[in-house]
Amino acid sequence: MDLINLRILDILDIVLVAFLLYYIYKLVKGTAAINIFIGIVIIYLVWKLTQFLAMEMLSSVLGEFIGVGMFALIVVFQQEIRKFLLMIGSTNFGRRRKFLRQLKFIRDTPEDSLTNIPAIVTACIEMGKTHTGALIVIKRTTSLDFVKTSGDSMDVRVNTPIIESIFYKNSPLHDGAMIIEDNHIVATRAILPVTNDNNMPLRFGLRHRAAVGITEKTDALALVVSEETGKLSYIKNGEFVIYKTEEELIEKIKRDLD
């Protein structure tokens, strides 16, 4: 009877663990780490089963393995742990900011949060028509100073002609990434960290790998215009975001920046 005599806190405990496992699964899904994650879950369940069945020797061996293995997991899942913590921190920050805005404790100026997303997307669409390669990174909450200093400093309000002129093939600024903060272009020719994900299709070049890399290490958003195909890719949290129309893409980016 004790097994079915669950408290509300027990149910909450189960739900929270389920959500935690779900989000961890989402982080490692599609990567080589997914097999390691599944293996760990299986070993943990077997360990709990041996404890329940009072199999002391096997339970002790598995317990020692899990205890020592936790240190190894920190090394193996270093990128995933960083991404998970970044996701949690960024989400909480966004909610706190929205809450404070509603209470009028903070006020956003037009230059602060109203990044001109339509102008950015329009520039990318136009550059795609001429197969002009481009890489644009939009800051959210994580500082991008470590990549801004690798490029040329700039302070220009975002608008379509400026973006197109910077990435024009004969422009001295077209190489590298453009960094946008608070509706201002703050750096060009920035060098971004490249992802170590070996599962990325070979059709994606250095721009796409750099876009995935910066969105893995920070909560920034990235837009990439392929020089080969002219297609526009939207990348967030190290993953390609699917969209159907230009309007849908604009709305997705606005929601992600809110």
JSON list of N, CA, C and O in Angstrom, two decimals, residues 101-126:
[
{"chain": "A", "resi": 101, "resn": "ARG", "atom": "N", "xyz": [9.59, 44.84, -16.76]},
{"chain": "A", "resi": 101, "resn": "ARG", "atom": "CA", "xyz": [9.06, 45.80, -17.73]},
{"chain": "A", "resi": 101, "resn": "ARG", "atom": "C", "xyz": [7.59, 46.05, -17.46]},
{"chain": "A", "resi": 101, "resn": "ARG", "atom": "O", "xyz": [7.09, 47.18, -17.58]},
{"chain": "A", "resi": 102, "resn": "GLN", "atom": "N", "xyz": [6.85, 44.97, -17.11]},
{"chain": "A", "resi": 102, "resn": "GLN", "atom": "CA", "xyz": [5.43, 45.13, -16.83]},
{"chain": "A", "resi": 102, "resn": "GLN", "atom": "C", "xyz": [5.20, 45.97, -15.58]},
{"chain": "A", "resi": 102, "resn": "GLN", "atom": "O", "xyz": [4.21, 46.69, -15.48]},
{"chain": "A", "resi": 103, "resn": "LEU", "atom": "N", "xyz": [6.11, 45.89, -14.61]},
{"chain": "A", "resi": 103, "resn": "LEU", "atom": "CA", "xyz": [5.99, 46.68, -13.38]},
{"chain": "A", "resi": 103, "resn": "LEU", "atom": "C", "xyz": [6.55, 48.09, -13.54]},
{"chain": "A", "resi": 103, "resn": "LEU", "atom": "O", "xyz": [6.58, 48.85, -12.59]},
{"chain": "A", "resi": 104, "resn": "LYS", "atom": "N", "xyz": [7.05, 48.41, -14.77]},
{"chain": "A", "resi": 104, "resn": "LYS", "atom": "CA", "xyz": [7.59, 49.74, -15.06]},
{"chain": "A", "resi": 104, "resn": "LYS", "atom": "C", "xyz": [8.88, 50.03, -14.31]},
{"chain": "A", "resi": 104, "resn": "LYS", "atom": "O", "xyz": [9.26, 51.19, -14.13]},
{"chain": "A", "resi": 105, "resn": "PHE", "atom": "N", "xyz": [9.58, 48.96, -13.84]},
{"chain": "A", "resi": 105, "resn": "PHE", "atom": "CA", "xyz": [10.86, 49.18, -13.17]},
{"chain": "A", "resi": 105, "resn": "PHE", "atom": "C", "xyz": [11.97, 49.46, -14.18]},
{"chain": "A", "resi": 105, "resn": "PHE", "atom": "O", "xyz": [12.96, 50.08, -13.86]},
{"chain": "A", "resi": 106, "resn": "ILE", "atom": "N", "xyz": [11.78, 48.96, -15.40]},
{"chain": "A", "resi": 106, "resn": "ILE", "atom": "CA", "xyz": [12.73, 49.28, -16.45]},
{"chain": "A", "resi": 106, "resn": "ILE", "atom": "C", "xyz": [11.96, 49.71, -17.69]},
{"chain": "A", "resi": 106, "resn": "ILE", "atom": "O", "xyz": [10.82, 49.29, -17.91]},
{"chain": "A", "resi": 107, "resn": "ARG", "atom": "N", "xyz": [12.58, 50.51, -18.48]},
{"chain": "A", "resi": 107, "resn": "ARG", "atom": "CA", "xyz": [11.95, 50.97, -19.72]},
{"chain": "A", "resi": 107, "resn": "ARG", "atom": "C", "xyz": [12.91, 50.72, -20.88]},
{"chain": "A", "resi": 107, "resn": "ARG", "atom": "O", "xyz": [14.10, 50.94, -20.78]},
{"chain": "A", "resi": 108, "resn": "ASP", "atom": "N", "xyz": [12.32, 50.25, -21.97]},
{"chain": "A", "resi": 108, "resn": "ASP", "atom": "CA", "xyz": [13.11, 49.99, -23.16]},
{"chain": "A", "resi": 108, "resn": "ASP", "atom": "C", "xyz": [13.00, 51.18, -24.11]},
{"chain": "A", "resi": 108, "resn": "ASP", "atom": "O", "xyz": [11.89, 51.61, -24.43]},
{"chain": "A", "resi": 109, "resn": "THR", "atom": "N", "xyz": [14.12, 51.70, -24.53]},
{"chain": "A", "resi": 109, "resn": "THR", "atom": "CA", "xyz": [14.12, 52.72, -25.56]},
{"chain": "A", "resi": 109, "resn": "THR", "atom": "C", "xyz": [14.08, 52.04, -26.91]},
{"chain": "A", "resi": 109, "resn": "THR", "atom": "O", "xyz": [14.35, 50.85, -27.03]},
{"chain": "A", "resi": 110, "resn": "PRO", "atom": "N", "xyz": [13.73, 52.76, -27.99]},
{"chain": "A", "resi": 110, "resn": "PRO", "atom": "CA", "xyz": [13.73, 52.14, -29.32]},
{"chain": "A", "resi": 110, "resn": "PRO", "atom": "C", "xyz": [15.07, 51.52, -29.67]},
{"chain": "A", "resi": 110, "resn": "PRO", "atom": "O", "xyz": [15.13, 50.51, -30.35]},
{"chain": "A", "resi": 111, "resn": "GLU", "atom": "N", "xyz": [16.18, 52.14, -29.22]},
{"chain": "A", "resi": 111, "resn": "GLU", "atom": "CA", "xyz": [17.49, 51.59, -29.52]},
{"chain": "A", "resi": 111, "resn": "GLU", "atom": "C", "xyz": [17.80, 50.36, -28.68]},
{"chain": "A", "resi": 111, "resn": "GLU", "atom": "O", "xyz": [18.70, 49.58, -29.00]},
{"chain": "A", "resi": 112, "resn": "ASP", "atom": "N", "xyz": [17.05, 50.16, -27.58]},
{"chain": "A", "resi": 112, "resn": "ASP", "atom": "CA", "xyz": [17.36, 49.10, -26.64]},
{"chain": "A", "resi": 112, "resn": "ASP", "atom": "C", "xyz": [16.93, 47.74, -27.13]},
{"chain": "A", "resi": 112, "resn": "ASP", "atom": "O", "xyz": [17.75, 46.86, -27.35]},
{"chain": "A", "resi": 113, "resn": "SER", "atom": "N", "xyz": [15.62, 47.53, -27.27]},
{"chain": "A", "resi": 113, "resn": "SER", "atom": "CA", "xyz": [15.14, 46.19, -27.58]},
{"chain": "A", "resi": 113, "resn": "SER", "atom": "C", "xyz": [14.52, 46.05, -28.96]},
{"chain": "A", "resi": 113, "resn": "SER", "atom": "O", "xyz": [14.35, 44.94, -29.45]},
{"chain": "A", "resi": 114, "resn": "LEU", "atom": "N", "xyz": [14.13, 47.15, -29.57]},
{"chain": "A", "resi": 114, "resn": "LEU", "atom": "CA", "xyz": [13.45, 47.08, -30.86]},
{"chain": "A", "resi": 114, "resn": "LEU", "atom": "C", "xyz": [14.44, 46.96, -32.01]},
{"chain": "A", "resi": 114, "resn": "LEU", "atom": "O", "xyz": [14.58, 47.86, -32.83]},
{"chain": "A", "resi": 115, "resn": "THR", "atom": "N", "xyz": [15.15, 45.85, -32.03]},
{"chain": "A", "resi": 115, "resn": "THR", "atom": "CA", "xyz": [16.07, 45.60, -33.14]},
{"chain": "A", "resi": 115, "resn": "THR", "atom": "C", "xyz": [15.27, 45.49, -34.43]},
{"chain": "A", "resi": 115, "resn": "THR", "atom": "O", "xyz": [14.23, 44.83, -34.48]},
{"chain": "A", "resi": 116, "resn": "ASN", "atom": "N", "xyz": [15.76, 46.13, -35.47]},
{"chain": "A", "resi": 116, "resn": "ASN", "atom": "CA", "xyz": [15.03, 46.20, -36.74]},
{"chain": "A", "resi": 116, "resn": "ASN", "atom": "C", "xyz": [15.17, 44.88, -37.49]},
{"chain": "A", "resi": 116, "resn": "ASN", "atom": "O", "xyz": [15.92, 44.76, -38.46]},
{"chain": "A", "resi": 117, "resn": "ILE", "atom": "N", "xyz": [14.42, 43.88, -37.03]},
{"chain": "A", "resi": 117, "resn": "ILE", "atom": "CA", "xyz": [14.49, 42.54, -37.62]},
{"chain": "A", "resi": 117, "resn": "ILE", "atom": "C", "xyz": [14.04, 42.53, -39.09]},
{"chain": "A", "resi": 117, "resn": "ILE", "atom": "O", "xyz": [14.70, 41.89, -39.92]},
{"chain": "A", "resi": 118, "resn": "PRO", "atom": "N", "xyz": [12.95, 43.21, -39.46]},
{"chain": "A", "resi": 118, "resn": "PRO", "atom": "CA", "xyz": [12.57, 43.21, -40.88]},
{"chain": "A", "resi": 118, "resn": "PRO", "atom": "C", "xyz": [13.68, 43.72, -41.79]},
{"chain": "A", "resi": 118, "resn": "PRO", "atom": "O", "xyz": [13.89, 43.18, -42.89]},
{"chain": "A", "resi": 119, "resn": "ALA", "atom": "N", "xyz": [14.41, 44.75, -41.35]},
{"chain": "A", "resi": 119, "resn": "ALA", "atom": "CA", "xyz": [15.52, 45.27, -42.17]},
{"chain": "A", "resi": 119, "resn": "ALA", "atom": "C", "xyz": [16.62, 44.24, -42.34]},
{"chain": "A", "resi": 119, "resn": "ALA", "atom": "O", "xyz": [17.20, 44.09, -43.42]},
{"chain": "A", "resi": 120, "resn": "ILE", "atom": "N", "xyz": [16.92, 43.49, -41.26]},
{"chain": "A", "resi": 120, "resn": "ILE", "atom": "CA", "xyz": [17.97, 42.48, -41.32]},
{"chain": "A", "resi": 120, "resn": "ILE", "atom": "C", "xyz": [17.56, 41.34, -42.25]},
{"chain": "A", "resi": 120, "resn": "ILE", "atom": "O", "xyz": [18.34, 40.92, -43.11]},
{"chain": "A", "resi": 121, "resn": "VAL", "atom": "N", "xyz": [16.33, 40.85, -42.08]},
{"chain": "A", "resi": 121, "resn": "VAL", "atom": "CA", "xyz": [15.86, 39.74, -42.91]},
{"chain": "A", "resi": 121, "resn": "VAL", "atom": "C", "xyz": [15.74, 40.16, -44.37]},
{"chain": "A", "resi": 121, "resn": "VAL", "atom": "O", "xyz": [16.11, 39.40, -45.28]},
{"chain": "A", "resi": 122, "resn": "THR", "atom": "N", "xyz": [15.25, 41.36, -44.61]},
{"chain": "A", "resi": 122, "resn": "THR", "atom": "CA", "xyz": [15.13, 41.86, -45.99]},
{"chain": "A", "resi": 122, "resn": "THR", "atom": "C", "xyz": [16.50, 41.92, -46.66]},
{"chain": "A", "resi": 122, "resn": "THR", "atom": "O", "xyz": [16.66, 41.52, -47.82]},
{"chain": "A", "resi": 123, "resn": "ALA", "atom": "N", "xyz": [17.50, 42.40, -45.92]},
{"chain": "A", "resi": 123, "resn": "ALA", "atom": "CA", "xyz": [18.86, 42.46, -46.46]},
{"chain": "A", "resi": 123, "resn": "ALA", "atom": "C", "xyz": [19.37, 41.05, -46.81]},
{"chain": "A", "resi": 123, "resn": "ALA", "atom": "O", "xyz": [19.99, 40.84, -47.85]},
{"chain": "A", "resi": 124, "resn": "CYS", "atom": "N", "xyz": [19.08, 40.09, -45.93]},
{"chain": "A", "resi": 124, "resn": "CYS", "atom": "CA", "xyz": [19.53, 38.72, -46.18]},
{"chain": "A", "resi": 124, "resn": "CYS", "atom": "C", "xyz": [18.84, 38.12, -47.40]},
{"chain": "A", "resi": 124, "resn": "CYS", "atom": "O", "xyz": [19.47, 37.43, -48.21]},
{"chain": "A", "resi": 125, "resn": "ILE", "atom": "N", "xyz": [17.54, 38.40, -47.56]},
{"chain": "A", "resi": 125, "resn": "ILE", "atom": "CA", "xyz": [16.80, 37.89, -48.72]},
{"chain": "A", "resi": 125, "resn": "ILE", "atom": "C", "xyz": [17.37, 38.48, -50.01]},
{"chain": "A", "resi": 125, "resn": "ILE", "atom": "O", "xyz": [17.57, 37.77, -51.01]},
{"chain": "A", "resi": 126, "resn": "GLU", "atom": "N", "xyz": [17.64, 39.78, -49.99]},
{"chain": "A", "resi": 126, "resn": "GLU", "atom": "CA", "xyz": [18.19, 40.43, -51.18]},
{"chain": "A", "resi": 126, "resn": "GLU", "atom": "C", "xyz": [19.59, 39.91, -51.50]},
{"chain": "A", "resi": 126, "resn": "GLU", "atom": "O", "xyz": [19.93, 39.71, -52.67]}
]
